[in-house]
PDB file of C-alpha atoms in Angstrom:
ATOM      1  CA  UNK A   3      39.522 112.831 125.517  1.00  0.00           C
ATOM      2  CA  UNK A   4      42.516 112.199 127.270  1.00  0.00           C
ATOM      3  CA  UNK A   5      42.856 110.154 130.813  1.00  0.00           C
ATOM      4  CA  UNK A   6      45.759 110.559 132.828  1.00  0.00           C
ATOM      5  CA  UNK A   7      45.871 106.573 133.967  1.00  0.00           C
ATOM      6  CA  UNK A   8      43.908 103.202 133.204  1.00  0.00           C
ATOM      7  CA  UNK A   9      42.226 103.511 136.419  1.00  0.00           C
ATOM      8  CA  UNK A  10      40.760 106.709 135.198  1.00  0.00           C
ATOM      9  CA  UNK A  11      39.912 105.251 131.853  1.00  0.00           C
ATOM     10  CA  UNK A  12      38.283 102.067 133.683  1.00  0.00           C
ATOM     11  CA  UNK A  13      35.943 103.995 135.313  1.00  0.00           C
ATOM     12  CA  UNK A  14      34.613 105.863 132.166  1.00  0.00           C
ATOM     13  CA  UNK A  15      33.797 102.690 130.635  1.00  0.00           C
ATOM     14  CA  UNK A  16      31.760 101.827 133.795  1.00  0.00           C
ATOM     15  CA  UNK A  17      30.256 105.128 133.608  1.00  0.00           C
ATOM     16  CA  UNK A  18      29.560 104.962 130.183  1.00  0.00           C
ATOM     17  CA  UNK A  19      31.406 108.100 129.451  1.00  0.00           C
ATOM     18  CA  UNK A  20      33.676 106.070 127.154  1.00  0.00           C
ATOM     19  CA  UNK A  21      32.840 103.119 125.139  1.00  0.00           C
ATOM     20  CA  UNK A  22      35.070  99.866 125.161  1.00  0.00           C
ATOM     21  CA  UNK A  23      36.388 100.308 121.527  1.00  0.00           C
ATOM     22  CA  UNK A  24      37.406 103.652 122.311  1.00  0.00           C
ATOM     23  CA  UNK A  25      39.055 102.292 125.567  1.00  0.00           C
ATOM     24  CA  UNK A  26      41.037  99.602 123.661  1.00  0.00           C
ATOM     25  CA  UNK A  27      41.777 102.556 120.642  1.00  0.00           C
ATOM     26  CA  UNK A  28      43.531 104.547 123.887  1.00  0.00           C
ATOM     27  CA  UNK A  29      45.620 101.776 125.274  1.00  0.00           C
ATOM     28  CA  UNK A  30      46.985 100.848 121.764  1.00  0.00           C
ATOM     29  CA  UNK A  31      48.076 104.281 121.906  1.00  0.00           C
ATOM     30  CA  UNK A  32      50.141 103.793 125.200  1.00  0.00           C
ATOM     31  CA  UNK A  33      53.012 104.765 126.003  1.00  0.00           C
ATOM     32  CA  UNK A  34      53.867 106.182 122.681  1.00  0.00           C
ATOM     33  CA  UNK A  35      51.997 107.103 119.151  1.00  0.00           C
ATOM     34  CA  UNK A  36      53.888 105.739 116.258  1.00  0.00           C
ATOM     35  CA  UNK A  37      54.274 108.479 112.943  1.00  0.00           C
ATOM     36  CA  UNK A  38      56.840 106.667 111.224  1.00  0.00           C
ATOM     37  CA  UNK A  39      59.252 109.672 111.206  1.00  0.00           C
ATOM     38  CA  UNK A  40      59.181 110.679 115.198  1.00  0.00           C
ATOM     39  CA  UNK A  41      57.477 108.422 118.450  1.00  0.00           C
ATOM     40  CA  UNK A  42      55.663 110.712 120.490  1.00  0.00           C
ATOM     41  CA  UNK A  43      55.432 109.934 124.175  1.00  0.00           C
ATOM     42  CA  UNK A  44      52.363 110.810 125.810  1.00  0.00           C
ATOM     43  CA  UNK A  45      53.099 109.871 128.938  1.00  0.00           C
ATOM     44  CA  UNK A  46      56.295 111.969 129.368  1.00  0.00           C
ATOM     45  CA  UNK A  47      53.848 114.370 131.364  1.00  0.00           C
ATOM     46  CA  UNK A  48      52.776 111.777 133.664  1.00  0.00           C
ATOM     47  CA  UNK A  49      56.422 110.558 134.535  1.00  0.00           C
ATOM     48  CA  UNK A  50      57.900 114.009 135.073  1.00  0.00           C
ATOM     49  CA  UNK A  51      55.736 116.170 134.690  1.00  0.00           C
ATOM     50  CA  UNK A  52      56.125 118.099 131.646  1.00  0.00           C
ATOM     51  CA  UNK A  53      55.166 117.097 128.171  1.00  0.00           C
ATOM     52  CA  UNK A  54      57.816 115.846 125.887  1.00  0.00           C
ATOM     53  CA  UNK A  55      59.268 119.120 123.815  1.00  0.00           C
ATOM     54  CA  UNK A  56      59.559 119.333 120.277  1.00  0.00           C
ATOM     55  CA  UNK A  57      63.932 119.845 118.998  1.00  0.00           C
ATOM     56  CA  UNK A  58      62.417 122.309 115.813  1.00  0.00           C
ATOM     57  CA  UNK A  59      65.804 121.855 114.256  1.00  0.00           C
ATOM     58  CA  UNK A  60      66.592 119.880 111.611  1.00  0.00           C
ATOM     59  CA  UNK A  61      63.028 118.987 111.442  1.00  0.00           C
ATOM     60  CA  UNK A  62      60.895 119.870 108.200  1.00  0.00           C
ATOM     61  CA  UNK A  63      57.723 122.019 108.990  1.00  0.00           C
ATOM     62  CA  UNK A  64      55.385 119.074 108.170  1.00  0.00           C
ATOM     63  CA  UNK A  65      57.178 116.662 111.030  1.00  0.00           C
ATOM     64  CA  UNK A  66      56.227 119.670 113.255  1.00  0.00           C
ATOM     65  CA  UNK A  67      52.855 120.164 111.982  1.00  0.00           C
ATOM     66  CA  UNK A  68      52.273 116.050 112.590  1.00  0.00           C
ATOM     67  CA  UNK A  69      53.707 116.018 116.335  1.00  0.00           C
ATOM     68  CA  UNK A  70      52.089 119.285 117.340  1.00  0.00           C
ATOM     69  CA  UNK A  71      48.488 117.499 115.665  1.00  0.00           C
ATOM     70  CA  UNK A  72      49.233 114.267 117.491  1.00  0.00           C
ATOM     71  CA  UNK A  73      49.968 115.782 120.717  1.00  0.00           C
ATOM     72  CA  UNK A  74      46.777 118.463 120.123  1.00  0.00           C
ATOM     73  CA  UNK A  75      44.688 115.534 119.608  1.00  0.00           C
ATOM     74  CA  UNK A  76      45.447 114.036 122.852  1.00  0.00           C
ATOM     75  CA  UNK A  77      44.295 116.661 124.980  1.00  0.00           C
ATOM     76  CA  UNK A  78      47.726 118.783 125.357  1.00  0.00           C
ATOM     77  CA  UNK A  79      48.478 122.581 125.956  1.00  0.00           C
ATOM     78  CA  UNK A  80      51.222 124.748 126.373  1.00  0.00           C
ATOM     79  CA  UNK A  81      52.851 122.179 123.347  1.00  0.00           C
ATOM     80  CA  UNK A  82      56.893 123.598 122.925  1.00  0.00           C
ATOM     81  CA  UNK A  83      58.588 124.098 120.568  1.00  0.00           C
ATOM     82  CA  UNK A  84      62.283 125.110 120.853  1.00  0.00           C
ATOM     83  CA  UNK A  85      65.328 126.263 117.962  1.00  0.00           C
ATOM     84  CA  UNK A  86      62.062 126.965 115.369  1.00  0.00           C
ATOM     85  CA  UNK A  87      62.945 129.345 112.689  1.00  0.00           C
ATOM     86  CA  UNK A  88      60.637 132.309 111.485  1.00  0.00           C
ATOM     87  CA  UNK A  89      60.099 130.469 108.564  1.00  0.00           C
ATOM     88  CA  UNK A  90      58.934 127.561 109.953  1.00  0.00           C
ATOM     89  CA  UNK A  91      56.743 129.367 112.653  1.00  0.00           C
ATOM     90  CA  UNK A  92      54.870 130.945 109.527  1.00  0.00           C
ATOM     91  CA  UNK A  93      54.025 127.585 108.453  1.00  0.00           C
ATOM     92  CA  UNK A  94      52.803 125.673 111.724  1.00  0.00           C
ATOM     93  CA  UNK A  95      51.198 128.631 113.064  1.00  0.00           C
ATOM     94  CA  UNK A  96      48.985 128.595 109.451  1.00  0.00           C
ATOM     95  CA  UNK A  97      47.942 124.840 110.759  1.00  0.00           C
ATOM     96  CA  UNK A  98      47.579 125.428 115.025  1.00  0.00           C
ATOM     97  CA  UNK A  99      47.387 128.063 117.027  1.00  0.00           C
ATOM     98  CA  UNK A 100      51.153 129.175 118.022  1.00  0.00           C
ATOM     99  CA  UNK A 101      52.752 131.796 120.429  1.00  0.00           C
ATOM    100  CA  UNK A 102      55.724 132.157 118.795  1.00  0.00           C
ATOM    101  CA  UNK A 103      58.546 134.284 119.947  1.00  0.00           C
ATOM    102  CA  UNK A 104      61.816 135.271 117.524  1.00  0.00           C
ATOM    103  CA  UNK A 105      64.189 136.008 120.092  1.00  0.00           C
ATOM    104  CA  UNK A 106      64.602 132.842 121.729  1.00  0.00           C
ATOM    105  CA  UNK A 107      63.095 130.824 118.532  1.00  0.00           C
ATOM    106  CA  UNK A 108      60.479 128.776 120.906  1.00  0.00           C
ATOM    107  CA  UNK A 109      57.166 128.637 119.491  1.00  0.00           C
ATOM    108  CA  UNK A 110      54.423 127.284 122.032  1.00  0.00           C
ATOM    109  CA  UNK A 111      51.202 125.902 120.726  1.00  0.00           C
ATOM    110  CA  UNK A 112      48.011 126.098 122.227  1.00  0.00           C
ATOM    111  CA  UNK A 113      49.406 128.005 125.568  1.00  0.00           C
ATOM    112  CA  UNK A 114      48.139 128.378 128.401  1.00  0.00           C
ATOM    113  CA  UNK A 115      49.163 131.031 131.000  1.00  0.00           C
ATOM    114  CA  UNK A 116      49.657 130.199 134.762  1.00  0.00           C
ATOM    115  CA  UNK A 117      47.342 132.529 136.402  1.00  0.00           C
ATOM    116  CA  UNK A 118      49.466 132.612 139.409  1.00  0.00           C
ATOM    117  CA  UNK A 119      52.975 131.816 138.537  1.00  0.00           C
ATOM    118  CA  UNK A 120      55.560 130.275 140.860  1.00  0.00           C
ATOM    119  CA  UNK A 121      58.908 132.964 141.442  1.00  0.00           C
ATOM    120  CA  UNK A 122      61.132 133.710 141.916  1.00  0.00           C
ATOM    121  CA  UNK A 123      63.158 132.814 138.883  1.00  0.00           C
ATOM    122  CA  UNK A 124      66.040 135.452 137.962  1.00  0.00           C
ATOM    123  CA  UNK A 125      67.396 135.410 134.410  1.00  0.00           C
ATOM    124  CA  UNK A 126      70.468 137.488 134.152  1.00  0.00           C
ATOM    125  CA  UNK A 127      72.649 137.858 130.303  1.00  0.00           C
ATOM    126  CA  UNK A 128      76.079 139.676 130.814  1.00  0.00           C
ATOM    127  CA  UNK A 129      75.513 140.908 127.282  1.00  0.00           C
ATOM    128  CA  UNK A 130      73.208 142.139 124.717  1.00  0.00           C
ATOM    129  CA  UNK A 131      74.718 139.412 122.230  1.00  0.00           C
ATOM    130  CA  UNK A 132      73.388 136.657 125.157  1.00  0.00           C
ATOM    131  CA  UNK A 133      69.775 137.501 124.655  1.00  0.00           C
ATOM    132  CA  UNK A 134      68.475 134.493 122.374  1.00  0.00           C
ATOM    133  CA  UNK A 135      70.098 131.692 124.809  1.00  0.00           C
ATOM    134  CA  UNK A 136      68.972 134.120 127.977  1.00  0.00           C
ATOM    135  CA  UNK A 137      65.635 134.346 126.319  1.00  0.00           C
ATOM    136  CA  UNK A 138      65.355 130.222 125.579  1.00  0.00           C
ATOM    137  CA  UNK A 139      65.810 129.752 129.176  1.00  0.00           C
ATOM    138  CA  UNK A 140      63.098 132.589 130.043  1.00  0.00           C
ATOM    139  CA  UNK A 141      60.369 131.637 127.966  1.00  0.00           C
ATOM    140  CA  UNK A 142      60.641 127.924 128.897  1.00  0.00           C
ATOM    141  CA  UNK A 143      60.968 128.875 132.300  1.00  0.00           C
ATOM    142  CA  UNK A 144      57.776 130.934 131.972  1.00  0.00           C
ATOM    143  CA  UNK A 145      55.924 127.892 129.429  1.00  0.00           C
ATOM    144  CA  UNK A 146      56.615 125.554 132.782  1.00  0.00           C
ATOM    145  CA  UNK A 147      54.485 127.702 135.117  1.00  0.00           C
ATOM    146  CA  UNK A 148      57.512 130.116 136.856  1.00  0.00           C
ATOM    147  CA  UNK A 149      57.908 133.823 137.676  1.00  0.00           C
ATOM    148  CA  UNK A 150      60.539 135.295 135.841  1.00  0.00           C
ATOM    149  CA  UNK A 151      62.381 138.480 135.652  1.00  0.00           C
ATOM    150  CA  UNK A 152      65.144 139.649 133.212  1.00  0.00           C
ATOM    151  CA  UNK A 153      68.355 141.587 134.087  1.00  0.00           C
ATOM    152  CA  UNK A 154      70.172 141.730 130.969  1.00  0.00           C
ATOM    153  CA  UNK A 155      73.256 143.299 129.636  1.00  0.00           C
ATOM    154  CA  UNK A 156      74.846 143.090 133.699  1.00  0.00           C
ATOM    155  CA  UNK A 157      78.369 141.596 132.837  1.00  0.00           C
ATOM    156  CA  UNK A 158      81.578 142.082 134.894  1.00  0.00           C
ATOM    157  CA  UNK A 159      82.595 144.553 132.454  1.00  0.00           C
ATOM    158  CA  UNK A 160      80.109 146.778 134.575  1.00  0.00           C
ATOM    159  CA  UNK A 161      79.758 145.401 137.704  1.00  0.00           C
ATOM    160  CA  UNK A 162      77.831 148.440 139.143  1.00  0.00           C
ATOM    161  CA  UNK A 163      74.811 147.088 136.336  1.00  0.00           C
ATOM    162  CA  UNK A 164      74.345 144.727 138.098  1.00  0.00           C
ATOM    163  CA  UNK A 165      74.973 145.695 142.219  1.00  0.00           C
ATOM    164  CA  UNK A 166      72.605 148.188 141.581  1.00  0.00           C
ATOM    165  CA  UNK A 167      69.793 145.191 141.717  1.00  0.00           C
ATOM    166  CA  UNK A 168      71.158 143.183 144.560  1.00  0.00           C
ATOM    167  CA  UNK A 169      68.190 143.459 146.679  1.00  0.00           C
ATOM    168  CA  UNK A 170      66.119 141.353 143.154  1.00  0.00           C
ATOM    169  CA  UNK A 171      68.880 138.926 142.666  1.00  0.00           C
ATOM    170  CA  UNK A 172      69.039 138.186 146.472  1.00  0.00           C
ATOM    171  CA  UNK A 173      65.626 137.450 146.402  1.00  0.00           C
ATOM    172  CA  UNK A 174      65.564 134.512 143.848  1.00  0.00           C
ATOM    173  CA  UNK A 175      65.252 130.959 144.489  1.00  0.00           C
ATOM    174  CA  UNK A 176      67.079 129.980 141.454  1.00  0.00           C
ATOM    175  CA  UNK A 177      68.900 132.489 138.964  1.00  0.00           C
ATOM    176  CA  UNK A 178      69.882 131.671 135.454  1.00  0.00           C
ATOM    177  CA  UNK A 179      73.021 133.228 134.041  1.00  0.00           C
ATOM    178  CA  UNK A 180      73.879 133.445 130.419  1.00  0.00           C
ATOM    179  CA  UNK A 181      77.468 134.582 129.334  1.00  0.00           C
ATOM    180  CA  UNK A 182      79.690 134.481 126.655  1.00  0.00           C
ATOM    181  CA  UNK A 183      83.061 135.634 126.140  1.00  0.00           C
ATOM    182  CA  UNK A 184      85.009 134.451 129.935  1.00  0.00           C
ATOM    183  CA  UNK A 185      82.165 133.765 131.413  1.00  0.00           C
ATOM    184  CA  UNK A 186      82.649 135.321 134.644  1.00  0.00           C
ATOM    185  CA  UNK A 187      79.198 136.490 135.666  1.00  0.00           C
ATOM    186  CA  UNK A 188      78.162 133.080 136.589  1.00  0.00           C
ATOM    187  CA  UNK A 189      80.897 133.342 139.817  1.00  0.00           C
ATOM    188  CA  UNK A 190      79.864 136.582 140.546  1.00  0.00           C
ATOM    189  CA  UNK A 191      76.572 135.882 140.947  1.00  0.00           C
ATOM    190  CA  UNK A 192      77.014 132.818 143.015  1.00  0.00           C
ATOM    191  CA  UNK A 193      79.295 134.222 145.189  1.00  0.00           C
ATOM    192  CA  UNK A 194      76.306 137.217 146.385  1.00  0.00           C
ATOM    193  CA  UNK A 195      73.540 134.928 146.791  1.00  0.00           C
ATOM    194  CA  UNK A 196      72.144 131.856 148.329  1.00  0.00           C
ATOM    195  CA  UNK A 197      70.184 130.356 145.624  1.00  0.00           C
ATOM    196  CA  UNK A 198      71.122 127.755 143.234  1.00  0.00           C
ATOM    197  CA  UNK A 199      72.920 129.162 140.392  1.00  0.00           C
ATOM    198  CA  UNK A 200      72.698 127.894 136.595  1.00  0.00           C
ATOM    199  CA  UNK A 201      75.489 128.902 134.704  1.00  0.00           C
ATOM    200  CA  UNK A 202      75.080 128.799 130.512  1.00  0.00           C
ATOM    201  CA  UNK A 203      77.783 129.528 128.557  1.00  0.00           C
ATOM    202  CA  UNK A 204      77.274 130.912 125.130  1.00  0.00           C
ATOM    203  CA  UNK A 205      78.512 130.965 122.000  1.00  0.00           C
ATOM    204  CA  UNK A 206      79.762 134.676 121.891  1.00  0.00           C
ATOM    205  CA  UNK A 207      83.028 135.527 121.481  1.00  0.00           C
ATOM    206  CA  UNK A 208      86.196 136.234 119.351  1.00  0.00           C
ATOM    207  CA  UNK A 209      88.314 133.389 118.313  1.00  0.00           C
ATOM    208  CA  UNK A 210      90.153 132.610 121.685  1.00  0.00           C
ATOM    209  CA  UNK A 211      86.325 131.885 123.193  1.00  0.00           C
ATOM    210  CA  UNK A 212      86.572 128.443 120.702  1.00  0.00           C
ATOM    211  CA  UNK A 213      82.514 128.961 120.317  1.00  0.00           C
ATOM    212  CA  UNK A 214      81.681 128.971 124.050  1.00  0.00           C
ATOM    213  CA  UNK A 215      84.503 126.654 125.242  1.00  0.00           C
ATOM    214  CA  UNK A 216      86.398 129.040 127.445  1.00  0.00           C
ATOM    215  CA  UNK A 217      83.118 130.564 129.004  1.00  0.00           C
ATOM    216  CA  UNK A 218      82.010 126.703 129.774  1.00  0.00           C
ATOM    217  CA  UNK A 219      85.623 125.840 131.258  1.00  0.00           C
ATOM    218  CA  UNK A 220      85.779 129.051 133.338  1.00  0.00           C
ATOM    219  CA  UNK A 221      81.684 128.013 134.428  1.00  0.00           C
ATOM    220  CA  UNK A 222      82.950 124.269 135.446  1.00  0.00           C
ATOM    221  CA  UNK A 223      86.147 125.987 137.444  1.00  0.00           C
ATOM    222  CA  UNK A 224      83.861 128.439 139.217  1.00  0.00           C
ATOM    223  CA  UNK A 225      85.376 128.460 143.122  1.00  0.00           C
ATOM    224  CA  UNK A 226      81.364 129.342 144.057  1.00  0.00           C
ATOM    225  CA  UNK A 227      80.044 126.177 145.274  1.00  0.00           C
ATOM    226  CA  UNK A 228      76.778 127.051 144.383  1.00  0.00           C
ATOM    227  CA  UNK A 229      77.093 127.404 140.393  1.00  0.00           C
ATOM    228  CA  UNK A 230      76.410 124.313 138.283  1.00  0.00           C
ATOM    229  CA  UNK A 231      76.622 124.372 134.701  1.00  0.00           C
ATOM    230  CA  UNK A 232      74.669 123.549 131.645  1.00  0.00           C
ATOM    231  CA  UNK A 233      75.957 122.694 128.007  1.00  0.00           C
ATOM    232  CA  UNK A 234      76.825 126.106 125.473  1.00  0.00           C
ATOM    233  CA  UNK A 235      74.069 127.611 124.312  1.00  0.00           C
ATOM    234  CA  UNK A 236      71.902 125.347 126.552  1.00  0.00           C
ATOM    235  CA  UNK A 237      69.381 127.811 127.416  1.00  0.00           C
ATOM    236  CA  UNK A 238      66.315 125.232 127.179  1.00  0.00           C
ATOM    237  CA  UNK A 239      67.943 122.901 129.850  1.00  0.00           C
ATOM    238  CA  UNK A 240      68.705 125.851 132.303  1.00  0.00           C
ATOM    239  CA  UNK A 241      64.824 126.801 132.122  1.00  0.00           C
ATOM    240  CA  UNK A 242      63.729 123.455 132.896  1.00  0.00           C
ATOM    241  CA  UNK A 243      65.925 122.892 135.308  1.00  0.00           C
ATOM    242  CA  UNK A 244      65.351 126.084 137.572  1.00  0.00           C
ATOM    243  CA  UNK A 245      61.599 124.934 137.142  1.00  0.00           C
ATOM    244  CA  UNK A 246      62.359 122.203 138.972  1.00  0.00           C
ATOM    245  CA  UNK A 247      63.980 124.045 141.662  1.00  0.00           C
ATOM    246  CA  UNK A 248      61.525 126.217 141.995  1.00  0.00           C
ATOM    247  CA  UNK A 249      59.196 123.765 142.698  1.00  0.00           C
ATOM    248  CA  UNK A 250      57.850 122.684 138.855  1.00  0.00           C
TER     249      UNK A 250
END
């Protein structure tokens, strides 16, 4: 069992409800558990409210599987997991129960749903080709307790796409937009609403768009003074940060 401060855990040793061994076994364990190959910080949710989040890549399947168990064993839900391939999904999800979703590669163990979720979040991709970095900052978005609705494939290429759901943008208290290529969307958007505005570039492009560079230069030159920007492909950051607009 899992207490959320040493006053708490003082007071089940008075109580009985927890023995003084097992009181001394859950300070050792503070502020971090030790597994040799990764430090997990328990108390991350305490200082900021959200658990720490497991980086999938470049880790092994077994590193997960040890993290996700640590954490587990602690008491914790809604355990994230972002850039996890299908591959290694199969394998964790054989160990602990996993929501895992392929478009945006986060796998989430042990979730819990917020039964009334806090909105309104807008997530809008100017392209098809945006979706896994749109989706990244959806699902986390969504993980942390938010409303969230998806306009997708809306870039300036089309601008009627996306006029024709002014009245839903202009209702947001924080939108989220993904684009590759110029990266224009992002100025758009800010200049019709009122909201914060997070602006992720992506990676999509021909060879002029230097892998997202030209979409994040044209994001940090954006004359809407509402737009801030995230790094390329940063779709996990741009999630947790309109959470914490919105009131996460």
């Amino acid at each position: 069992m899992e207490h959320d401060s040493i006053l708490e855990l003082l007071e089940s040793v008075k109580t009985g409800a927890v023995t003084p061994e097992e009181a001394l076994l859950q300070l050792k364990k503070q502020p971090f558990e030790d597994l040799g190959f990764a430090k997990i910080d328990h108390h991350r949710g305490l200082r900021h409210g959200v658990s720490e989040v497991i980086f999938g890549e470049g880790k092994t399947p077994e590193q997960i599987e040890g993290i996700v168990s640590a954490m587990a064993g602690r008491g914790q839900k809604n355990i994230m997991i972002t850039r996890l391939s299908q591959d290694k999904a199969d394998i964790v999800g054989k160990q602990h129960s996993l929501d895992y979703d392929p478009i945006s590669r986060i796998g989430v163990c042990y979730r819990e749903r917020a039964e009334s979720p806090r909105g309104s979040i807008i997530v809008a991709a100017a392209g098809t080709s945006d979706l896994p970095v749109a989706e990244e900052a959806a699902v986390t978005a969504e993980v942390l307790g938010n409303k969230v609705d998806r306009l997708y494939d809306v870039g300036v290429a089309g601008l009627h796409r996306l006029l024709s759901y002014l009245d839903v943008i202009m209702s947001a208290r924080v939108v989220i937009v993904a684009a590759g290529m110029e990266g224009a969307l992002a100025t758009v958007i800010g200049g019709l609403v009122a909201c914060p505005v997070i602006a992720v570039p992506t990676s999509v492009g021909y060879g002029a768009s230097f892998g997202g560079i030209s979409a994040l230069l044209t994001m940090l030159n954006s004359c809407a003074g509402n737009v801030s920007v995230v790094n390329i492909d940063n779709g996990f950051g741009a999630g947790y940060i309109a959470s914490l607009i919105n009131g996460g």
